[in-house]
Amino acid sequence: MELTNLLNIDYPIIQGGMANISTPDLVVAVSQAGGLGVLATGGFSLEEIRENIHRIKQATDKPFAVNVVLLHPQIQDLAQLVIDEGVDYITCGGGNPLPYFDRWVKAGIKVLPLVGNVKMAKKVQEAGALACIFEGAEAGGHIGALNTMAELPAICDAVDIPVISAGGIYTGRQILAAEVLGAQGVQVGSRFLLAEECPIHINYKNYLINALDSDTLVTGASFGHPVRVVKNRLTDQLQKLEAEGASQEEFDAMARGAGNRAASLGDTEWGSVMSGQGLAYFDKIQPAREIILDLMDQYKEAKASLLK
Ligand SMILES: Cc1cc2nc3c(=O)[nH]c(=O)nc-3n(C[C@H](O)[C@H](O)[C@H](O)COP(=O)(O)O)c2cc1C
């Protein structure tokens, strides 16, 4: 898949940026293993982001990216920070990246924005994106409306830049499926939650391992901010609020700080345990390198068996 040449990496696998979660240990482990590690900016101050970039650069010479969260409270300064720090690659999500494109492209940064539909894919291509990432609604965390199977080929047909498939990639077979649908690589988020180097609380990891395939649901859709999470007491309450027609303020008051409650404090009942739909595959904690190698072995095996 083309992504390896484009990013100068060994395997066509990007580790999705995850707010509060994808910190230097995970990023370095993924990049050292031959994928593209992606540093989170969501949930971090500019100083912390700068420090984290320095930590990654000290730990590895391999390529990595910074995930610019467009809803960051200091987005203007963050957009400049990645330029000042000489970051080579950025992914971006959570908003419209177009206002920042010129600056980034002029500075030589290679931009891989998240797109949710054909129209946006065409716009980022025109603005100079190196590639675009289409994330299907199978994904964990904040999601769009369209699913991978239905939409990915349409995006691939609509643009000439490489398209990366995110959402729903938990085995190598799904990487092959993404390739068949036209993708040049994949972005994996949830599966890396079970990486040894992923800094979330052990309770979060165990909750994912013990959950059933049917345990994810989407909250917040009625307020236009759908988030895929694993069900627990918090989601029961959030769904109840939405069903009762509660105001956004009431909803936000209950959801506020929930990501941190799960990821840092290990409260899997009242925290937000975000995950994609691949719970059926989550059975153990492994080093990031092993996750990448497993995915690639499964991919090669699936490809060989198809060609038999
Ligand atoms: C816990 C969690 C946090 C996430 N945070 C972000 C984020 O801050 N910025 C972003 O662009 N995407 C974010 N994502 C999306 C991932 O980068 C990735 O696209 C997605 O997880 C892929 O789908 P999958 O979960 O099915 O692998 C997050 C996903 C998860 C599971």
CSV table of C-alpha atoms and ligand atoms in Angstrom, one decimal:
chain,number,residue,atom,x,y,z
A,1,MET,CA,0.0,0.0,0.0
A,2,GLU,CA,1.2,3.4,-1.1
A,3,LEU,CA,1.2,5.0,2.4
A,4,THR,CA,4.6,3.4,3.3
A,5,ASN,CA,6.4,5.3,0.6
A,6,LEU,CA,4.5,8.4,1.3
A,7,LEU,CA,5.4,8.6,5.0
A,8,ASN,CA,8.6,6.7,4.8
A,9,ILE,CA,7.4,4.0,7.2
A,10,ASP,CA,7.5,0.2,7.1
A,11,TYR,CA,3.9,-0.7,7.5
A,12,PRO,CA,0.8,1.2,6.2
A,13,ILE,CA,-0.6,1.7,9.7
A,14,ILE,CA,-1.2,5.1,11.4
A,15,GLN,CA,-1.9,5.1,15.1
A,16,GLY,CA,-4.9,7.4,15.4
A,17,GLY,CA,-4.4,10.5,17.6
A,18,MET,CA,-6.4,10.0,20.8
A,19,ALA,CA,-7.1,13.0,23.1
A,20,ASN,CA,-5.5,12.7,26.6
A,21,ILE,CA,-4.2,9.2,25.6
A,22,SER,CA,-1.7,9.1,22.7
A,23,THR,CA,1.3,10.5,24.6
A,24,PRO,CA,5.0,10.0,23.7
A,25,ASP,CA,5.4,6.4,25.1
A,26,LEU,CA,2.7,5.1,22.7
A,27,VAL,CA,3.8,7.4,19.8
A,28,VAL,CA,7.4,6.3,20.0
A,29,ALA,CA,6.5,2.6,20.4
A,30,VAL,CA,4.4,2.7,17.2
A,31,SER,CA,6.9,4.7,15.2
A,32,GLN,CA,9.8,2.5,16.3
A,33,ALA,CA,7.8,-0.5,15.3
A,34,GLY,CA,7.4,0.8,11.7
A,35,GLY,CA,4.0,2.5,11.8
A,36,LEU,CA,3.3,6.2,12.2
A,37,GLY,CA,2.8,7.3,15.8
A,38,VAL,CA,0.5,10.3,16.3
A,39,LEU,CA,0.8,12.6,19.3
A,40,ALA,CA,-2.5,13.9,20.8
A,41,THR,CA,-3.0,17.6,21.4
A,42,GLY,CA,-6.6,17.3,22.7
A,43,GLY,CA,-6.5,17.7,26.5
A,44,PHE,CA,-3.0,19.2,26.6
A,45,SER,CA,-1.7,22.7,27.1
A,46,LEU,CA,0.6,24.2,24.5
A,47,GLU,CA,3.6,23.8,26.8
A,48,GLU,CA,2.8,20.1,27.4
A,49,ILE,CA,2.5,19.6,23.6
A,50,ARG,CA,5.8,21.3,23.0
A,51,GLU,CA,7.5,19.2,25.6
A,52,ASN,CA,5.9,16.0,24.3
A,53,ILE,CA,7.2,16.8,20.7
A,54,HIS,CA,10.7,17.2,22.2
A,55,ARG,CA,10.4,13.9,24.1
A,56,ILE,CA,9.4,12.0,20.9
A,57,LYS,CA,12.3,13.6,18.9
A,58,GLN,CA,14.7,12.6,21.6
A,59,ALA,CA,13.5,9.0,21.7
A,60,THR,CA,13.3,8.2,17.9
A,61,ASP,CA,14.5,9.4,14.5
A,62,LYS,CA,11.5,7.7,12.9
A,63,PRO,CA,8.6,9.7,11.4
A,64,PHE,CA,5.7,10.7,13.7
A,65,ALA,CA,2.7,13.1,13.4
A,66,VAL,CA,0.9,15.5,15.6
A,67,ASN,CA,-2.9,15.4,15.7
A,68,VAL,CA,-4.0,19.0,15.6
A,69,VAL,CA,-7.4,19.1,17.3
A,70,LEU,CA,-9.2,22.0,15.6
A,71,LEU,CA,-11.4,22.6,18.7
A,72,HIS,CA,-8.4,23.1,20.8
A,73,PRO,CA,-9.0,26.3,23.0
A,74,GLN,CA,-5.7,27.8,21.7
A,75,ILE,CA,-6.0,26.6,18.1
A,76,GLN,CA,-4.4,29.6,16.5
A,77,ASP,CA,-1.2,29.2,18.7
A,78,LEU,CA,-1.3,25.4,18.2
A,79,ALA,CA,-1.4,25.9,14.4
A,80,GLN,CA,1.8,28.0,14.7
A,81,LEU,CA,3.4,25.7,17.3
A,82,VAL,CA,3.6,22.8,14.8
A,83,ILE,CA,5.3,25.1,12.4
A,84,ASP,CA,7.8,26.4,14.9
A,85,GLU,CA,8.6,22.9,16.1
A,86,GLY,CA,9.4,21.7,12.6
A,87,VAL,CA,6.8,18.9,12.7
A,88,ASP,CA,6.9,17.0,9.5
A,89,TYR,CA,3.4,15.5,9.5
A,90,ILE,CA,0.1,16.5,11.0
A,91,THR,CA,-3.3,14.8,11.1
A,92,CYS,CA,-6.3,16.9,12.1
A,93,GLY,CA,-9.8,16.3,13.4
A,94,GLY,CA,-12.7,17.9,15.2
A,95,GLY,CA,-13.4,20.7,12.8
A,96,ASN,CA,-12.5,22.5,9.6
A,97,PRO,CA,-8.7,22.5,8.8
A,98,LEU,CA,-9.0,24.7,5.7
A,99,PRO,CA,-8.2,28.1,7.3
A,100,TYR,CA,-4.8,26.8,8.4
A,101,PHE,CA,-3.8,24.9,5.3
A,102,ASP,CA,-1.9,27.6,3.4
A,103,ARG,CA,0.3,28.3,6.4
A,104,TRP,CA,1.1,24.7,7.0
A,105,VAL,CA,1.7,23.8,3.3
A,106,LYS,CA,4.0,26.9,2.9
A,107,ALA,CA,6.0,25.7,5.9
A,108,GLY,CA,6.5,22.3,4.3
A,109,ILE,CA,4.2,20.4,6.7
A,110,LYS,CA,2.5,17.4,5.2
A,111,VAL,CA,-1.1,17.5,6.2
A,112,LEU,CA,-3.4,14.4,6.5
A,113,PRO,CA,-6.8,15.7,7.5
A,114,LEU,CA,-9.8,13.7,8.6
A,115,VAL,CA,-12.7,14.0,6.1
A,116,GLY,CA,-16.3,12.9,6.5
A,117,ASN,CA,-17.6,13.0,3.0
A,118,VAL,CA,-16.7,13.4,-0.7
A,119,LYS,CA,-17.1,17.2,-0.7
A,120,MET,CA,-14.6,17.7,2.1
A,121,ALA,CA,-12.2,15.2,0.6
A,122,LYS,CA,-12.1,17.2,-2.7
A,123,LYS,CA,-11.6,20.5,-0.7
A,124,VAL,CA,-8.6,19.2,1.2
A,125,GLN,CA,-7.1,17.8,-2.0
A,126,GLU,CA,-7.4,21.2,-3.6
A,127,ALA,CA,-5.9,22.9,-0.5
A,128,GLY,CA,-2.8,20.7,-0.8
A,129,ALA,CA,-3.3,17.7,1.6
A,130,LEU,CA,-0.8,14.9,1.2
A,131,ALA,CA,-3.5,12.3,1.8
A,132,CYS,CA,-6.9,12.3,3.6
A,133,ILE,CA,-8.2,10.0,6.3
A,134,PHE,CA,-11.8,8.9,6.0
A,135,GLU,CA,-13.2,7.7,9.3
A,136,GLY,CA,-16.2,5.4,9.3
A,137,ALA,CA,-18.8,5.5,12.1
A,138,GLU,CA,-17.5,2.2,13.4
A,139,ALA,CA,-14.7,4.2,15.1
A,140,GLY,CA,-14.4,5.0,18.8
A,141,GLY,CA,-14.7,8.5,20.1
A,142,HIS,CA,-16.3,11.4,18.1
A,143,ILE,CA,-17.7,10.0,14.9
A,144,GLY,CA,-19.2,11.1,11.6
A,145,ALA,CA,-22.4,9.8,10.0
A,146,LEU,CA,-21.1,7.5,7.3
A,147,ASN,CA,-19.8,3.9,7.4
A,148,THR,CA,-16.6,2.6,5.9
A,149,MET,CA,-18.2,0.0,3.6
A,150,ALA,CA,-20.6,2.5,2.0
A,151,GLU,CA,-18.5,5.6,1.8
A,152,LEU,CA,-14.8,4.7,1.6
A,153,PRO,CA,-14.9,3.7,-2.1
A,154,ALA,CA,-16.8,6.9,-3.0
A,155,ILE,CA,-14.0,9.0,-1.3
A,156,CYS,CA,-11.3,6.9,-3.1
A,157,ASP,CA,-13.1,7.5,-6.5
A,158,ALA,CA,-13.5,11.2,-5.9
A,159,VAL,CA,-9.9,12.2,-5.2
A,160,ASP,CA,-6.4,11.5,-6.6
A,161,ILE,CA,-4.6,11.8,-3.3
A,162,PRO,CA,-4.2,8.6,-1.2
A,163,VAL,CA,-7.1,7.8,1.1
A,164,ILE,CA,-6.5,6.2,4.5
A,165,SER,CA,-9.2,4.1,6.0
A,166,ALA,CA,-10.0,4.7,9.7
A,167,GLY,CA,-12.7,3.1,11.9
A,168,GLY,CA,-13.3,-0.6,12.0
A,169,ILE,CA,-9.7,-1.8,11.6
A,170,TYR,CA,-9.0,-4.5,14.2
A,171,THR,CA,-7.6,-7.3,12.2
A,172,GLY,CA,-5.5,-7.7,9.1
A,173,ARG,CA,-8.5,-8.9,7.1
A,174,GLN,CA,-10.0,-5.5,7.6
A,175,ILE,CA,-6.8,-3.9,6.2
A,176,LEU,CA,-7.2,-6.0,3.1
A,177,ALA,CA,-10.8,-5.1,2.8
A,178,ALA,CA,-9.9,-1.4,3.1
A,179,GLU,CA,-7.3,-1.9,0.3
A,180,VAL,CA,-9.9,-3.6,-1.9
A,181,LEU,CA,-12.2,-0.6,-1.3
A,182,GLY,CA,-9.4,1.7,-2.5
A,183,ALA,CA,-7.5,2.8,0.6
A,184,GLN,CA,-3.7,3.2,0.6
A,185,GLY,CA,-3.3,2.6,4.3
A,186,VAL,CA,-5.2,2.5,7.6
A,187,GLN,CA,-5.5,4.4,10.8
A,188,VAL,CA,-6.1,2.4,13.9
A,189,GLY,CA,-7.3,3.9,17.2
A,190,SER,CA,-9.1,1.6,19.6
A,191,ARG,CA,-6.9,-1.5,19.0
A,192,PHE,CA,-3.9,0.6,20.4
A,193,LEU,CA,-5.9,1.2,23.6
A,194,LEU,CA,-4.7,-2.3,24.5
A,195,ALA,CA,-1.1,-1.5,23.8
A,196,GLU,CA,1.2,-2.0,26.8
A,197,GLU,CA,2.6,1.5,26.1
A,198,CYS,CA,-0.9,3.1,26.1
A,199,PRO,CA,-1.2,5.1,29.3
A,200,ILE,CA,-4.9,4.5,30.1
A,201,HIS,CA,-5.8,3.0,33.4
A,202,ILE,CA,-5.7,-0.8,33.6
A,203,ASN,CA,-9.4,-0.8,34.5
A,204,TYR,CA,-10.2,0.8,31.1
A,205,LYS,CA,-8.2,-1.9,29.3
A,206,ASN,CA,-9.9,-4.7,31.2
A,207,TYR,CA,-13.3,-3.2,30.6
A,208,LEU,CA,-12.6,-3.4,26.8
A,209,ILE,CA,-11.4,-7.0,27.1
A,210,ASN,CA,-14.4,-8.1,29.1
A,211,ALA,CA,-17.0,-6.2,26.9
A,212,LEU,CA,-19.2,-7.9,24.4
A,213,ASP,CA,-19.1,-7.2,20.6
A,214,SER,CA,-22.5,-5.5,21.0
A,215,ASP,CA,-21.6,-3.2,23.9
A,216,THR,CA,-20.7,0.0,22.1
A,217,LEU,CA,-23.3,2.7,21.6
A,218,VAL,CA,-23.5,6.3,20.5
A,219,THR,CA,-24.3,9.2,22.9
A,220,GLY,CA,-24.7,12.9,22.1
A,221,ALA,CA,-26.1,12.4,18.6
A,222,SER,CA,-29.2,14.6,19.5
A,223,PHE,CA,-26.8,17.5,20.2
A,224,GLY,CA,-24.9,17.0,17.0
A,225,HIS,CA,-21.8,15.5,18.7
A,226,PRO,CA,-22.1,11.8,18.5
A,227,VAL,CA,-19.5,9.8,20.5
A,228,ARG,CA,-19.0,6.0,20.4
A,229,VAL,CA,-18.4,4.6,23.8
A,230,VAL,CA,-18.8,1.3,25.7
A,231,LYS,CA,-22.0,1.2,27.7
A,232,ASN,CA,-21.9,1.6,31.5
A,233,ARG,CA,-23.8,3.5,34.1
A,234,LEU,CA,-22.8,6.9,32.6
A,235,THR,CA,-24.1,6.0,29.2
A,236,ASP,CA,-27.4,4.8,30.8
A,237,GLN,CA,-27.8,8.2,32.3
A,238,LEU,CA,-26.8,10.1,29.2
A,239,GLN,CA,-29.2,8.1,27.1
A,240,LYS,CA,-31.9,8.8,29.6
A,241,LEU,CA,-31.2,12.5,29.5
A,242,GLU,CA,-31.3,12.5,25.7
A,243,ALA,CA,-34.6,10.5,25.6
A,244,GLU,CA,-36.2,12.9,28.1
A,245,GLY,CA,-35.2,15.9,25.9
A,246,ALA,CA,-32.7,17.3,28.4
A,247,SER,CA,-30.9,20.5,27.5
A,248,GLN,CA,-27.3,20.4,26.2
A,249,GLU,CA,-26.2,22.1,29.5
A,250,GLU,CA,-27.6,19.2,31.5
A,251,PHE,CA,-26.1,16.7,29.2
A,252,ASP,CA,-22.7,18.4,29.2
A,253,ALA,CA,-22.7,18.7,33.0
A,254,MET,CA,-23.0,14.9,33.3
A,255,ALA,CA,-20.4,14.2,30.5
A,256,ARG,CA,-17.9,16.8,31.6
A,257,GLY,CA,-14.5,15.3,32.7
A,258,ALA,CA,-15.8,11.7,31.9
A,259,GLY,CA,-12.9,10.9,29.5
A,260,ASN,CA,-10.4,11.6,32.2
A,261,ARG,CA,-12.4,9.7,34.8
A,262,ALA,CA,-12.1,6.6,32.7
A,263,ALA,CA,-8.6,7.0,31.2
A,264,SER,CA,-6.7,8.4,34.2
A,265,LEU,CA,-8.8,7.4,37.3
A,266,GLY,CA,-10.0,4.0,36.0
A,267,ASP,CA,-13.7,4.7,36.8
A,268,THR,CA,-15.3,2.5,34.1
A,269,GLU,CA,-18.8,3.0,35.5
A,270,TRP,CA,-19.0,6.8,35.5
A,271,GLY,CA,-16.2,7.5,33.0
A,272,SER,CA,-16.4,7.7,29.3
A,273,VAL,CA,-14.9,4.4,27.9
A,274,MET,CA,-14.5,5.3,24.3
A,275,SER,CA,-14.0,2.5,21.8
A,276,GLY,CA,-14.8,1.5,18.3
A,277,GLN,CA,-17.0,-1.5,17.4
A,278,GLY,CA,-14.2,-4.1,17.4
A,279,LEU,CA,-14.7,-5.3,20.9
A,280,ALA,CA,-15.0,-8.9,19.7
A,281,TYR,CA,-11.3,-8.8,18.9
A,282,PHE,CA,-10.0,-7.2,22.1
A,283,ASP,CA,-8.7,-10.1,24.2
A,284,LYS,CA,-5.3,-9.1,25.5
A,285,ILE,CA,-2.8,-6.4,26.2
A,286,GLN,CA,0.2,-6.5,23.9
A,287,PRO,CA,3.2,-4.3,23.1
A,288,ALA,CA,2.4,-1.9,20.2
A,289,ARG,CA,5.0,-3.6,18.0
A,290,GLU,CA,3.2,-6.9,18.4
A,291,ILE,CA,-0.2,-5.4,17.5
A,292,ILE,CA,1.4,-4.0,14.3
A,293,LEU,CA,3.1,-7.3,13.4
A,294,ASP,CA,-0.1,-9.3,14.1
A,295,LEU,CA,-2.1,-7.0,11.9
A,296,MET,CA,0.4,-7.3,9.1
A,297,ASP,CA,0.7,-11.1,9.4
A,298,GLN,CA,-3.1,-11.4,9.3
A,299,TYR,CA,-3.2,-9.0,6.3
A,300,LYS,CA,-0.6,-11.1,4.4
A,301,GLU,CA,-2.3,-14.3,5.2
A,302,ALA,CA,-5.7,-13.0,4.1
A,303,LYS,CA,-4.2,-11.7,0.9
A,304,ALA,CA,-2.4,-15.0,0.1
A,305,SER,CA,-5.6,-17.0,0.8
A,306,LEU,CA,-7.6,-14.9,-1.6
A,307,LEU,CA,-5.0,-15.3,-4.3
A,308,LYS,CA,-4.9,-19.1,-3.9
B,1,LIG,C1,-10.3,7.1,23.0
B,1,LIG,C2,-10.3,7.8,21.6
B,1,LIG,C3,-9.9,9.1,21.5
B,1,LIG,C4,-9.8,9.7,20.3
B,1,LIG,N1,-9.4,11.0,20.2
B,1,LIG,C5,-9.2,11.6,19.0
B,1,LIG,C6,-8.6,12.9,18.9
B,1,LIG,O1,-8.3,13.5,19.9
B,1,LIG,N2,-8.4,13.4,17.6
B,1,LIG,C7,-8.7,12.7,16.5
B,1,LIG,O2,-8.6,13.2,15.4
B,1,LIG,N3,-9.3,11.5,16.6
B,1,LIG,C8,-9.5,10.9,17.8
B,1,LIG,N4,-10.0,9.6,17.8
B,1,LIG,C9,-10.2,8.8,16.6
B,1,LIG,C10,-8.9,8.0,16.3
B,1,LIG,O3,-7.8,8.8,15.9
B,1,LIG,C11,-9.2,7.0,15.1
B,1,LIG,O4,-9.5,7.7,13.9
B,1,LIG,C12,-10.3,6.0,15.4
B,1,LIG,O5,-10.1,5.5,16.7
B,1,LIG,C13,-10.3,4.9,14.4
B,1,LIG,O6,-11.3,4.0,14.6
B,1,LIG,P1,-11.2,2.7,15.6
B,1,LIG,O7,-11.4,3.2,16.9
B,1,LIG,O8,-12.3,1.8,15.1
B,1,LIG,O9,-9.8,2.1,15.4
B,1,LIG,C14,-10.1,9.0,19.1
B,1,LIG,C15,-10.5,7.6,19.2
B,1,LIG,C16,-10.6,7.0,20.4
B,1,LIG,C17,-10.9,5.6,20.5
